[in-house]
Coordinates of C-alpha atoms in Angstrom, one line a residue:
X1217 CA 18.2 -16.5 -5.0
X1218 CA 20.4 -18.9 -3.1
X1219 CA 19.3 -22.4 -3.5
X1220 CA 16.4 -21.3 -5.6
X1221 CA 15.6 -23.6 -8.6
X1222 CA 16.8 -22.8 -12.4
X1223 CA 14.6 -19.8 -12.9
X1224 CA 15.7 -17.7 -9.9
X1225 CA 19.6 -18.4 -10.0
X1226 CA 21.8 -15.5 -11.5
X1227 CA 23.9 -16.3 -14.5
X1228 CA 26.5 -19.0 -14.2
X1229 CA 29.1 -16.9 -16.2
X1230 CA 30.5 -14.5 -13.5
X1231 CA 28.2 -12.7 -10.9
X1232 CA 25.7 -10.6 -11.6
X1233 CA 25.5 -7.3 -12.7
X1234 CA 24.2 -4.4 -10.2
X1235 CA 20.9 -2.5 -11.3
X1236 CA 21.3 1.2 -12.5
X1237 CA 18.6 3.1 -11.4
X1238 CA 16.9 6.0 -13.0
X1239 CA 14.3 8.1 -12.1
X1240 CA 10.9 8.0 -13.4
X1241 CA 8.4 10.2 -11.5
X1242 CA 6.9 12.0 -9.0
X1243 CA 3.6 12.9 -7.5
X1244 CA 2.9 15.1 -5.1
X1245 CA 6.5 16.8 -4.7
X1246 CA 6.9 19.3 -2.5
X1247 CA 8.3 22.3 -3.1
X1248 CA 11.2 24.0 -1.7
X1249 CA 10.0 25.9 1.8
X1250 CA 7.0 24.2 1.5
X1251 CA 5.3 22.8 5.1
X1252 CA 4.0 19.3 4.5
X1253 CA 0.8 18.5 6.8
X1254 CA 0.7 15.8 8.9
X1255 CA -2.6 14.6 7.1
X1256 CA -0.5 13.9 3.6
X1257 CA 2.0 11.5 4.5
X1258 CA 1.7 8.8 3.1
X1259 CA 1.5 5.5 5.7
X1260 CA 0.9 2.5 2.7
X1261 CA 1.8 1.7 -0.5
X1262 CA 0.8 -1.6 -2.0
X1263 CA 1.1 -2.9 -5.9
X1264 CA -1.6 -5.3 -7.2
X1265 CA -0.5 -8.4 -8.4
X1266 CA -1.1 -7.2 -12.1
X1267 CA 1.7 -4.4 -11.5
X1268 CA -1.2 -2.2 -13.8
X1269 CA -1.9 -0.3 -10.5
X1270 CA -0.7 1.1 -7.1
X1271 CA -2.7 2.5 -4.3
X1272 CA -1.1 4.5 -1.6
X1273 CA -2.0 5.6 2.3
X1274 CA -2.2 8.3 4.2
X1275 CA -2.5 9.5 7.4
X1276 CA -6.0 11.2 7.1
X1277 CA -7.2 8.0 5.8
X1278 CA -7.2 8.8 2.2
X1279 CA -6.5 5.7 -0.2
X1280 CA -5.4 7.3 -3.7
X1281 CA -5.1 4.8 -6.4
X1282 CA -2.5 5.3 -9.8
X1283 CA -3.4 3.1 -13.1
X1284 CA -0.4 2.1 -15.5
X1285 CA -0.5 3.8 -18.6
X1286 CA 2.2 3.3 -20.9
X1287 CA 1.1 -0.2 -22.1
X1288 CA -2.4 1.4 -23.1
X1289 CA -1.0 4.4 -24.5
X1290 CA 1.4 3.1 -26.3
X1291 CA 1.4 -0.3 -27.1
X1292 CA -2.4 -1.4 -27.2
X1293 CA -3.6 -4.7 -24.8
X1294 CA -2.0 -6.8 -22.9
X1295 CA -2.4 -9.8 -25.1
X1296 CA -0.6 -7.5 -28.4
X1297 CA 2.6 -7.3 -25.9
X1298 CA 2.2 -11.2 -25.1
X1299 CA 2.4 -12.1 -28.9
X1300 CA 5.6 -9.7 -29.8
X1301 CA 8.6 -11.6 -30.2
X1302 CA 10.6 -9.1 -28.9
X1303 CA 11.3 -7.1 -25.4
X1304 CA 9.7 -3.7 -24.9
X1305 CA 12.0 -1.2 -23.0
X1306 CA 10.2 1.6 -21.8
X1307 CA 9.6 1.2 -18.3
X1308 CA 6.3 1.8 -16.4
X1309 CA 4.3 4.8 -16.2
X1310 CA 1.7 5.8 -13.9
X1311 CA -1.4 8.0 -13.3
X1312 CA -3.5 9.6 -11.6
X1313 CA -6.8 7.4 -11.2
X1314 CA -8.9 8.5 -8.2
X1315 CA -8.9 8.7 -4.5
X1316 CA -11.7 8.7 -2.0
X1317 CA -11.6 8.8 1.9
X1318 CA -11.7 5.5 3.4
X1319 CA -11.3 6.3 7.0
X1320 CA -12.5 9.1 9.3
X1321 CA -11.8 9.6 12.7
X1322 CA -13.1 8.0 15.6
X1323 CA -13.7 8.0 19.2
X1324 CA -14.3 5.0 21.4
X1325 CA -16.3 6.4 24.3
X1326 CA -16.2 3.0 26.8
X1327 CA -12.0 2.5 26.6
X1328 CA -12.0 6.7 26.4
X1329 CA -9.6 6.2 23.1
X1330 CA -9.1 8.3 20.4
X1331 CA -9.0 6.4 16.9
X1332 CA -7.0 8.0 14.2
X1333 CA -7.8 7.9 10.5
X1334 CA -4.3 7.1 9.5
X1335 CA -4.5 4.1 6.6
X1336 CA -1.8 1.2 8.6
X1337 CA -1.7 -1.5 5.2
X1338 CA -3.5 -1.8 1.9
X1339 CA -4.2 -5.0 0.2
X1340 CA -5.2 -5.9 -2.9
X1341 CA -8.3 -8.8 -3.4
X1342 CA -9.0 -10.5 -7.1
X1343 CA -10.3 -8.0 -9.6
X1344 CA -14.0 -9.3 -11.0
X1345 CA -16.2 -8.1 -13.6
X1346 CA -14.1 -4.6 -14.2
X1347 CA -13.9 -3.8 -11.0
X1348 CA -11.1 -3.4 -8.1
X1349 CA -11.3 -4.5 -4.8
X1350 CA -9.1 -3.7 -2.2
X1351 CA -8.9 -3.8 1.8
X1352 CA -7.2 -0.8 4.3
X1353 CA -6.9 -0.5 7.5
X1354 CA -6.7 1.8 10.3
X1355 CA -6.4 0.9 14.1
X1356 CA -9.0 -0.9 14.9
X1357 CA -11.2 -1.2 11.4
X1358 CA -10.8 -3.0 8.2
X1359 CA -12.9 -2.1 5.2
X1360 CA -13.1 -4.0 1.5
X1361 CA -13.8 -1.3 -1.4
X1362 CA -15.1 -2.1 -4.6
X1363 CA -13.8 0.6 -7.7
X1364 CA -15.7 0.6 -10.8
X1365 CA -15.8 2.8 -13.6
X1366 CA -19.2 4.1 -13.8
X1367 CA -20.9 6.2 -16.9
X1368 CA -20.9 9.9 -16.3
X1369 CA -24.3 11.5 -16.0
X1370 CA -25.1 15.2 -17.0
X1371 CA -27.7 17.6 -17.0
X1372 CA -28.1 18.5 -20.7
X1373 CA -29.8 21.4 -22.4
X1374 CA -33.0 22.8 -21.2
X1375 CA -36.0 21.4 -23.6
X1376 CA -37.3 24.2 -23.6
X1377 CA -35.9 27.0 -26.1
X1378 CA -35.7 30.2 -24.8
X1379 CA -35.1 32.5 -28.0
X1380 CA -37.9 31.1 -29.6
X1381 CA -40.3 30.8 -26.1
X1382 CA -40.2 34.5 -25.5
X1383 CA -40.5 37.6 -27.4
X1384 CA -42.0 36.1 -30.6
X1385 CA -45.7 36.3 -30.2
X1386 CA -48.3 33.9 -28.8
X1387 CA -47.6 30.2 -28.8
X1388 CA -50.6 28.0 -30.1
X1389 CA -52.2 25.9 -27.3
X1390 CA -52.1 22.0 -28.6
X1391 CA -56.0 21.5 -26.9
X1392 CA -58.1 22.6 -29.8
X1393 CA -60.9 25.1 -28.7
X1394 CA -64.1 26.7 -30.1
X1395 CA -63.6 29.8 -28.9
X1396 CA -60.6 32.5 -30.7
X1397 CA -59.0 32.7 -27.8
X1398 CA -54.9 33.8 -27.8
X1399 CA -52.3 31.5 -25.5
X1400 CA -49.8 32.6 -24.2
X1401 CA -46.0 30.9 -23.4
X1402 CA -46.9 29.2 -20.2
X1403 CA -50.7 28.2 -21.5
X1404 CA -52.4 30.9 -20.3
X1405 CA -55.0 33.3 -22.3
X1406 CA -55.0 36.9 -22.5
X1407 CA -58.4 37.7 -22.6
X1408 CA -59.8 37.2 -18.4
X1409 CA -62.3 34.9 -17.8
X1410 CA -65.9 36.4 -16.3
X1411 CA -66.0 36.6 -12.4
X1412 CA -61.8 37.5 -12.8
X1413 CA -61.3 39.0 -9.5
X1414 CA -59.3 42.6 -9.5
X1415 CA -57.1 42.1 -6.7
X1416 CA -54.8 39.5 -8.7
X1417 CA -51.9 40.5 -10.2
X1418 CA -51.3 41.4 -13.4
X1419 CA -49.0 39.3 -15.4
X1420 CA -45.9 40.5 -17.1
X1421 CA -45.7 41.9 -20.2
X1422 CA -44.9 38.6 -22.6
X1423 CA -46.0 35.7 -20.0
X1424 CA -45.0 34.1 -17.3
X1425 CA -41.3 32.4 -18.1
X1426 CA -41.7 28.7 -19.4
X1427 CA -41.0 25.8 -16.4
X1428 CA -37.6 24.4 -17.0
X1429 CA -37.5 21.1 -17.0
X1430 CA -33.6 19.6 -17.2
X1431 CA -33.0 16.4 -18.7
X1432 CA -30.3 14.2 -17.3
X1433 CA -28.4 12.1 -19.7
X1434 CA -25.5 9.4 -19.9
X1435 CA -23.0 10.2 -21.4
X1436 CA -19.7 7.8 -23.2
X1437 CA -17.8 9.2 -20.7
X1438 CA -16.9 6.8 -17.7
X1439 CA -15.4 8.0 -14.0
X1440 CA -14.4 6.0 -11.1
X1441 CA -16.3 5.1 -8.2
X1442 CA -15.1 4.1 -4.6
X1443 CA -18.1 2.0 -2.8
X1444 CA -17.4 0.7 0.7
X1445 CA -18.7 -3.2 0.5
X1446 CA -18.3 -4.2 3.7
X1447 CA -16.7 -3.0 7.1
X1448 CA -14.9 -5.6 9.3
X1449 CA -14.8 -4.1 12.5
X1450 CA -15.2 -5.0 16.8
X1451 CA -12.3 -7.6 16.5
X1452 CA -8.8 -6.4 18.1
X1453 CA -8.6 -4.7 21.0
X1454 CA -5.1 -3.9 20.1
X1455 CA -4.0 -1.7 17.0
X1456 CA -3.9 -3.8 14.1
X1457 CA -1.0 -4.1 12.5
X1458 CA -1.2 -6.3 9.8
X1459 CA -3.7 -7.9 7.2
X1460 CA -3.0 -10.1 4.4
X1461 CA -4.9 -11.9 1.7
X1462 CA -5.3 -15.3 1.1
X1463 CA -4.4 -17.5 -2.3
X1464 CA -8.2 -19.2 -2.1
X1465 CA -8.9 -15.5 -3.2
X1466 CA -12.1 -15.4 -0.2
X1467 CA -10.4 -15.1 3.3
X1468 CA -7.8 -12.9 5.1
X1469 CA -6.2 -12.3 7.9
X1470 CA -5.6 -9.1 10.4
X1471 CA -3.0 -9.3 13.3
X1472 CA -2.8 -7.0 16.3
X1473 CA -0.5 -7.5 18.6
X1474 CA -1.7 -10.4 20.7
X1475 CA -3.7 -12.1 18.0
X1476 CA -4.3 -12.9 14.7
X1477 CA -7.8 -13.3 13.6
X1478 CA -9.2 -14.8 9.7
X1479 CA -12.0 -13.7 8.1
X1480 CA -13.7 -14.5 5.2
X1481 CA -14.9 -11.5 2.8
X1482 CA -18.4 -12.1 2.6
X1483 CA -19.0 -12.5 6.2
X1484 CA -18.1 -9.0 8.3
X1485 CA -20.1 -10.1 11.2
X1486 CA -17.8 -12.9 12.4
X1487 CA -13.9 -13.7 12.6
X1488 CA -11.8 -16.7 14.2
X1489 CA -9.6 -16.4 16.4
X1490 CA -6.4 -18.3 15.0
X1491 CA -3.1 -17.3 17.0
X1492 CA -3.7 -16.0 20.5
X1493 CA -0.4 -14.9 22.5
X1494 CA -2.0 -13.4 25.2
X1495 CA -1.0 -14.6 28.8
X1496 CA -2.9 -15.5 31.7
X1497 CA -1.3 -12.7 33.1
X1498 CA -0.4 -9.6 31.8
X1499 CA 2.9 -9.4 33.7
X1500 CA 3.9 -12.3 31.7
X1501 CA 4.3 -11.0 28.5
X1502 CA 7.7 -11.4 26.7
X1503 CA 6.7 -10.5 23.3
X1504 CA 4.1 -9.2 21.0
X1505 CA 3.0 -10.0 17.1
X1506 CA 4.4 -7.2 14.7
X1507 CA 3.8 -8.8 11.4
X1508 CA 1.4 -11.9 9.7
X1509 CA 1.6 -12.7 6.5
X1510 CA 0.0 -15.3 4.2
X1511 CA 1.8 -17.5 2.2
X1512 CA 1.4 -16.6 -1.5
X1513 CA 0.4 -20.1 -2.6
X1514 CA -0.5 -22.2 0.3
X1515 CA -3.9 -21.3 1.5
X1516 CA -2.9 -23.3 4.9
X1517 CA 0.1 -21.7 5.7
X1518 CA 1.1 -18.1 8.3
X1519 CA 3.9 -16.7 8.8
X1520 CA 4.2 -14.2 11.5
X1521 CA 6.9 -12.3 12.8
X1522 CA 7.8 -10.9 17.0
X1523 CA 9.0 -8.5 18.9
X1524 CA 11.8 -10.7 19.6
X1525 CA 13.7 -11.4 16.3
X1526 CA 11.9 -14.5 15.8
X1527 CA 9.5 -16.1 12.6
X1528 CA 7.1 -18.8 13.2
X1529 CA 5.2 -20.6 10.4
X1530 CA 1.8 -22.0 11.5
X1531 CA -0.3 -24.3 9.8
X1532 CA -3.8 -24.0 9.9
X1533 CA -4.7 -27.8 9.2
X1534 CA -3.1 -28.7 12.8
X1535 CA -5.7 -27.3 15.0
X1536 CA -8.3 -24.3 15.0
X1537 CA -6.3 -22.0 17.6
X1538 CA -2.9 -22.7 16.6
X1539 CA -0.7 -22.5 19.5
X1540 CA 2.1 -24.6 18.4
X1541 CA 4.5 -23.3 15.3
X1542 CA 5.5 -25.6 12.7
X1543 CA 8.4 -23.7 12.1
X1544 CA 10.5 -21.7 14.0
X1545 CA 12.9 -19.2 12.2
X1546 CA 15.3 -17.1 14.5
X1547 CA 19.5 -16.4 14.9
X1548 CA 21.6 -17.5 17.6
X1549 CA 22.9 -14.8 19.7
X1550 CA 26.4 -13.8 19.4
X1551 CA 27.6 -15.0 23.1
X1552 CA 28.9 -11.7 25.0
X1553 CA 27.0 -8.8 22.4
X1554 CA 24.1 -8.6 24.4
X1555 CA 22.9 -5.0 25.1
X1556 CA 20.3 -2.9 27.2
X1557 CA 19.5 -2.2 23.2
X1558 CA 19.4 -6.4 22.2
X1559 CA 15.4 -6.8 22.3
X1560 CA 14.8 -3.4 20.7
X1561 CA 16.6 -3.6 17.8
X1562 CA 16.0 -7.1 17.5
X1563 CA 12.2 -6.5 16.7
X1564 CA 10.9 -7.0 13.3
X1565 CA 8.7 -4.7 11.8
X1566 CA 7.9 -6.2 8.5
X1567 CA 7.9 -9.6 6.8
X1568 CA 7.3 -10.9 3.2
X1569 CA 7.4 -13.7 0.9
X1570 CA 9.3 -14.2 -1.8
X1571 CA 6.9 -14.9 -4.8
X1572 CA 7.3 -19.1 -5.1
X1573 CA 7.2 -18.8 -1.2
X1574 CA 10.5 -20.5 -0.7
X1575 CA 12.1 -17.8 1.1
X1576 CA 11.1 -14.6 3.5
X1577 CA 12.2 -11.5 4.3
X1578 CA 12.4 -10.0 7.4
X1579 CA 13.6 -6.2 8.5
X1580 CA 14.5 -5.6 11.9
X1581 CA 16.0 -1.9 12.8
X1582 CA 19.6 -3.0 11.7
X1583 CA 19.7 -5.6 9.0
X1584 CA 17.4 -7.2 6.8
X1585 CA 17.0 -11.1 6.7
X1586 CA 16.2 -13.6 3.8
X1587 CA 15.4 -16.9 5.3
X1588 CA 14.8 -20.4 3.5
X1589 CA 11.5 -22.4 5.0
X1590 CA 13.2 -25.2 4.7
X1591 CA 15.9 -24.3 6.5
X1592 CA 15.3 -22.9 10.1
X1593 CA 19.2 -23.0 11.4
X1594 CA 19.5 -19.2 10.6
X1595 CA 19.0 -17.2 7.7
X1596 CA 20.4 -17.4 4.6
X1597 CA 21.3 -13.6 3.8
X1598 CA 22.3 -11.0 6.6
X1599 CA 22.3 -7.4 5.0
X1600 CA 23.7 -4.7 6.9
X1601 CA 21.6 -1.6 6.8
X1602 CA 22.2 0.6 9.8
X1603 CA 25.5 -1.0 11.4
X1604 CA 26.7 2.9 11.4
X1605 CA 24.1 3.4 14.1
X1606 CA 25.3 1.0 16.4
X1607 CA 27.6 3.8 18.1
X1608 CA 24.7 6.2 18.6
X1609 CA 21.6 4.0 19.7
X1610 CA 21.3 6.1 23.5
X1611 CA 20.4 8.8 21.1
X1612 CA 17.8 7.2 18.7
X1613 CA 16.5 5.9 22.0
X1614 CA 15.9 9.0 23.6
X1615 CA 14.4 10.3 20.6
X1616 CA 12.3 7.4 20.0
X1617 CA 14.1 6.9 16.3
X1618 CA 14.9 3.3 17.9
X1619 CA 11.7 2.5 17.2
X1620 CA 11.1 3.3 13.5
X1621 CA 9.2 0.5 11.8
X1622 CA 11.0 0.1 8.0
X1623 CA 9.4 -2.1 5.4
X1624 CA 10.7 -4.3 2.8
X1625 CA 10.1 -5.8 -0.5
X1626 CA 11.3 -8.3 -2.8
X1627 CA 11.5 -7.8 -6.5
X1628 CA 9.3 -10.7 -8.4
X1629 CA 12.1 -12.7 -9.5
X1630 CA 13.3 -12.9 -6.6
X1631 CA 16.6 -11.9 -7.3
X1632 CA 16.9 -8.5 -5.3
X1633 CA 15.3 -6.7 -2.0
X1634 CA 14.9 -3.6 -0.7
X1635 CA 14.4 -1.8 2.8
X1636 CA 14.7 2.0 3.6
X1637 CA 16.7 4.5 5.7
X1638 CA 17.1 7.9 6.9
X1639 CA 17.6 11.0 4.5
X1640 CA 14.4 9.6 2.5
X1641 CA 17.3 6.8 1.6
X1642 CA 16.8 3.2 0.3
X1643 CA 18.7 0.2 -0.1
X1644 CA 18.7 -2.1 -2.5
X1645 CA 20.8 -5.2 -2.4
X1646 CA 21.2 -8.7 -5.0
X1647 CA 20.2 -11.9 -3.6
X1648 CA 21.2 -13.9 -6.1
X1649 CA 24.3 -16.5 -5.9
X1650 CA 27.4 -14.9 -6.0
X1651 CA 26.4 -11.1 -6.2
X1652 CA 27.8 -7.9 -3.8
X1653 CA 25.2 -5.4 -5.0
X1654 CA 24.3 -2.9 -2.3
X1655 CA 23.6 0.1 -3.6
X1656 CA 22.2 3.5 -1.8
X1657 CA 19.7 5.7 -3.4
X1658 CA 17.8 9.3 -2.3
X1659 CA 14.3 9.7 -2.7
X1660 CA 14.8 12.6 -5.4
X1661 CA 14.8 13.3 -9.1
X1662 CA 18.5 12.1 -8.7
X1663 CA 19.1 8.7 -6.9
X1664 CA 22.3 8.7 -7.4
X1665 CA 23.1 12.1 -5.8
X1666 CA 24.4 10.9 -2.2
X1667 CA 25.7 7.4 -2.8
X1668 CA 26.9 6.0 0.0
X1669 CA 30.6 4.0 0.5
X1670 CA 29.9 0.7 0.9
X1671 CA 32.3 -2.4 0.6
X1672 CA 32.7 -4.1 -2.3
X1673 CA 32.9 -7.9 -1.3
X1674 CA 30.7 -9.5 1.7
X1675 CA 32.3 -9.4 4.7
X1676 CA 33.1 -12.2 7.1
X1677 CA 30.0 -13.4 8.7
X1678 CA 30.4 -13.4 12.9
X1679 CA 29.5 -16.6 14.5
X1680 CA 29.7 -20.4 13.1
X1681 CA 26.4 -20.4 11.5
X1682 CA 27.0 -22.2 7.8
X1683 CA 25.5 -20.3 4.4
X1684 CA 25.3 -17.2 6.0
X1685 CA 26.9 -13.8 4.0
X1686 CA 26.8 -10.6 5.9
X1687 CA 26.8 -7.6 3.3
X1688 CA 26.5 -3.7 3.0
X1689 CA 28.1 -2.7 6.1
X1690 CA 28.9 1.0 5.9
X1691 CA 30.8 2.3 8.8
X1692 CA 29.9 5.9 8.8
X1693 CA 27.1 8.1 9.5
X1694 CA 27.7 10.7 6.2
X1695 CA 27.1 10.0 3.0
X1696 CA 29.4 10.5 0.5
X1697 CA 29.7 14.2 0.5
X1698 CA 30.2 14.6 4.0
X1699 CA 26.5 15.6 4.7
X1700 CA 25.1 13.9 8.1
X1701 CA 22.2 11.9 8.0
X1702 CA 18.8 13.4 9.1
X1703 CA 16.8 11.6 11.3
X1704 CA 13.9 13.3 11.2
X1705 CA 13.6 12.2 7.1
X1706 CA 12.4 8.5 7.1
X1707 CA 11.8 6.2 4.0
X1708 CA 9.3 3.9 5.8
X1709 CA 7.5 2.6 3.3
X1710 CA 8.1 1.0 -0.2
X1711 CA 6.9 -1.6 -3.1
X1712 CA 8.9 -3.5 -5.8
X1713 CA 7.0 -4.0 -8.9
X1714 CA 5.8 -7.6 -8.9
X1715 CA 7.1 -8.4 -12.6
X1716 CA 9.4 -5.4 -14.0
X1717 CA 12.8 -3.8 -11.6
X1718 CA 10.3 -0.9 -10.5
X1719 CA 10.5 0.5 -7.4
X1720 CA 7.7 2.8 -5.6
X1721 CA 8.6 4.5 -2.3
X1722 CA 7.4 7.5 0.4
X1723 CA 8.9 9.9 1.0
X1724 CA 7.0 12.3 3.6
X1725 CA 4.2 13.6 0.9
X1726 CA 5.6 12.2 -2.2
X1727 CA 5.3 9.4 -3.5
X1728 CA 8.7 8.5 -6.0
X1729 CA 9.5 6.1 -8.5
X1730 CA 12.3 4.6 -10.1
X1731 CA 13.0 1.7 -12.8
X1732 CA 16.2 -0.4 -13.8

């Protein structure tokens, strides 16, 4: 990254090579023809910090989880691949694990509001004892899940043999008796005792069947279990947008879009109210919270992100509400480009930080932003990912496309980011000093199928602002074979592999991936 310390810069001898993607695989592709439901498409998709599993989303509140399993298949435990002395190629592989339904749908009968089931974020908490835990979200209701392989238990045989029970003469009762009596199967005699009244029935010819009795049993065989630990709920009035652990490993926090409130994970009854930007008066609002984020080391430190372009970090040790920022990241406006469409597009929709913390990202609908902490003049990185729209914003505002919230990621060394597009498209661009990588790629079994013409050096930055590069400006609104983009195909969401160049993404239904 730029300015980053010795083990984030990109080689001194020339810049940096550009990632060539391949595919790697697929679940849940959809045919050709084939109508996806509104109840499969996938809303989150969240790594753990391990990398060794994904967990993804979806908008009938399903989370499904995937476990890595090429290091287990194929190259034995983790600490075998920490004492080889040499680098392993293959590139991860995931499966199927489980999935259970984490949200239904609700109604709240005093504000007359229908909740939806759809899963907003996913987070992943410390793994103890075996076990995952995890957090999702809907609206309005947070829930912490605990999944643990538990033994298999069957029904086995009957005791009781049947081929031998029936059909092979009487069975010897086990109470000895004086009399010569002969038993049948189920313990009765044939011979009827005095005072046996007539107008019982008869029994069948070879006794009445045996009682079954089933024995269950535990088998060697494990399977995974979803358990729902505690549900955080009663605390946003507005849809919650956000939540993000904490590095102490026992608190989080869930933003809506007038506040952000922190919990700790033992304690569902109770929150604290920790950024309020609610006015006296309704009439007075200028902007609204879209993302929070913790920062990935400092247990003390917020970031969270506005409606308005704008990044504030907040430090908890200052006060209990914290209505004063300690930082405030934002960009100067360009004097004479401002636009009916200005405050729209200016909105971010996602933040994150880097791994060491020294730098976010931001995405707002036209560019994505990497910012230094430490330096709150502007951001360090301008990428361009939908300066091609610029000419037809009436239309994506009339068709509400203006309002499309795109994530983004950063890969774990910090070195490259991500953010998607239209035509189940994604970005990808290098960070690091000196490099012009911004490469297009389709969510399909070919990435590389509709690159898009991009230019090869940064261009000019607008504006006086110093350190600043401006790059991947494509001017055009087809790809490279002359196809138009569809707007109606969005690549919201997507992950970058927190240790290996491994990216995850949705598109509609399917969930993609793709390693370099």
């Amino acid at each position: 990254m730029i300015g980053g310390d010795e083990a984030t810069k990109a080689p001194a001898a020339g810049a940096p090579q550009p990632l060539e993607w391949n595919f790697s695989q697929v679940f849940g592709e959809r045919a050709a023809g084939e109508e996806v439901q509104e109840v499969d498409i996938i809303s989150a998709i969240e790594f753990d910090r391990t990398g060794d599993h994904l967990a993804t989303g979806d908008r009938g509140g399903r989370v499904v989880l995937f476990e890595r399993n090429d290091t287990k298949d194929h190259y034995g435990h983790r600490r075998d691949l920490e004492r080889t002395d040499y680098l392993i190629s293959r590139h991860p592989e995931f499966r199927y694990k489980t999935e259970f339904q984490s949200h239904e749908p609700e109604f709240d009968y005093l504000k007359s509001l229908e909740i939806e089931e759809k899963i907003n974020k996913i987070r992943w908490c410390h793994a103890a004892n075996g076990a995952l835990f995890l957090l999702s979200t809907n609206d309005k209701t947070i829930k912490f899940w605990k999944v643990q392989e538990k033994k298999v238990k069957k029904v086995c045989d009957l005791n009781v043999d049947h081929s031998r029970a029936m059909g092979n003469g009487p069975v010897v009762c086990s109470r000895k008796s004086a009399s010569s009596k002969q038993c049948m199967e189920n313990g009765g005699c044939n011979e009827r005792p005095s005072g046996y009244s007539s107008i019982d029935a008869s029994l069948p010819s070879g006794g009445v069947p045996p009682l079954r009795l089933p024995v269950v049993v535990t088998t060697h065989e494990t399977s995974p279990v979803a358990k729902c630990r505690r549900i955080y709920a009663h605390a946003h009035d507005y849809h919650i947008n956000s939540i993000s652990n904490n590095s102490d490993g026992e608190t989080f926090i869930s933003a809506d879009d007038l506040r952000i409130n922190l919990w700790n994970l033992e304690i569902s009854s109770q929150s604290f109210n920790i950024v309020d930007v609610k006015p006296a008066n309704m009439e007075d609002l200028t902007e609204v919270i879209t993302s929070a984020e913790f920062h990935p080391t400092h247990c003390n430190t917020i970031a969270y992100s506005s409606s308005r372009g704008s990044i504030r970090l907040i430090d908890m040790r200052q006060s209990a509400l914290c209505d004063t920022h300690s930082k405030l990241f934002e960009e100067q406006e360009v004097p004479g480009s401002r636009s009916f469409f200005t405050e729209i597009i200016a909105s971010i929709s996602d933040i994150k930080f880097a791994k060491d913390g020294r730098y976010i990202l931001s995405r707002d609908y036209m560019t994505l932003k990497l910012w230094d902490i430490n330096m709150d003049r502007g951001p360090v990185t301008t990428f361009q990912v939908h300066e091609y729209l610029r000419p037809k914003l009436c239309d994506l505002y009339e068709n509400d496309s203006i309002f499309d919230k795109f994530e983004c990621c950063l890969s774990g060394d910090g070195r490259h980011v991500a953010t998607g597009s239209y035509s189940n498209l994604f970005r990808v661009f290098g960070c690091s000093e000196g490099s012009t990588e911004a490469t297009t790629l389709e969510a399909s079994k070919n990435p590389t199928r509709r690159q898009v013409q991009t230019p090869t050096r940064p261009s000019k930055p607008p504006g006086t602002l110093p350190r600043v590069l401006r790059r991947g400006a494509d001017t055009s609104g087809a790809d490279a074979n002359g196809s138009a983009f569809d707007f109606s195909t969005k690549l919201l969401h997507l992950a970058w592999h927190p240790t290996e160049n491994s990216v995850a993404c949705a598109a509609s239904n399917s969930l993609y991936m793709y390693y370099a």
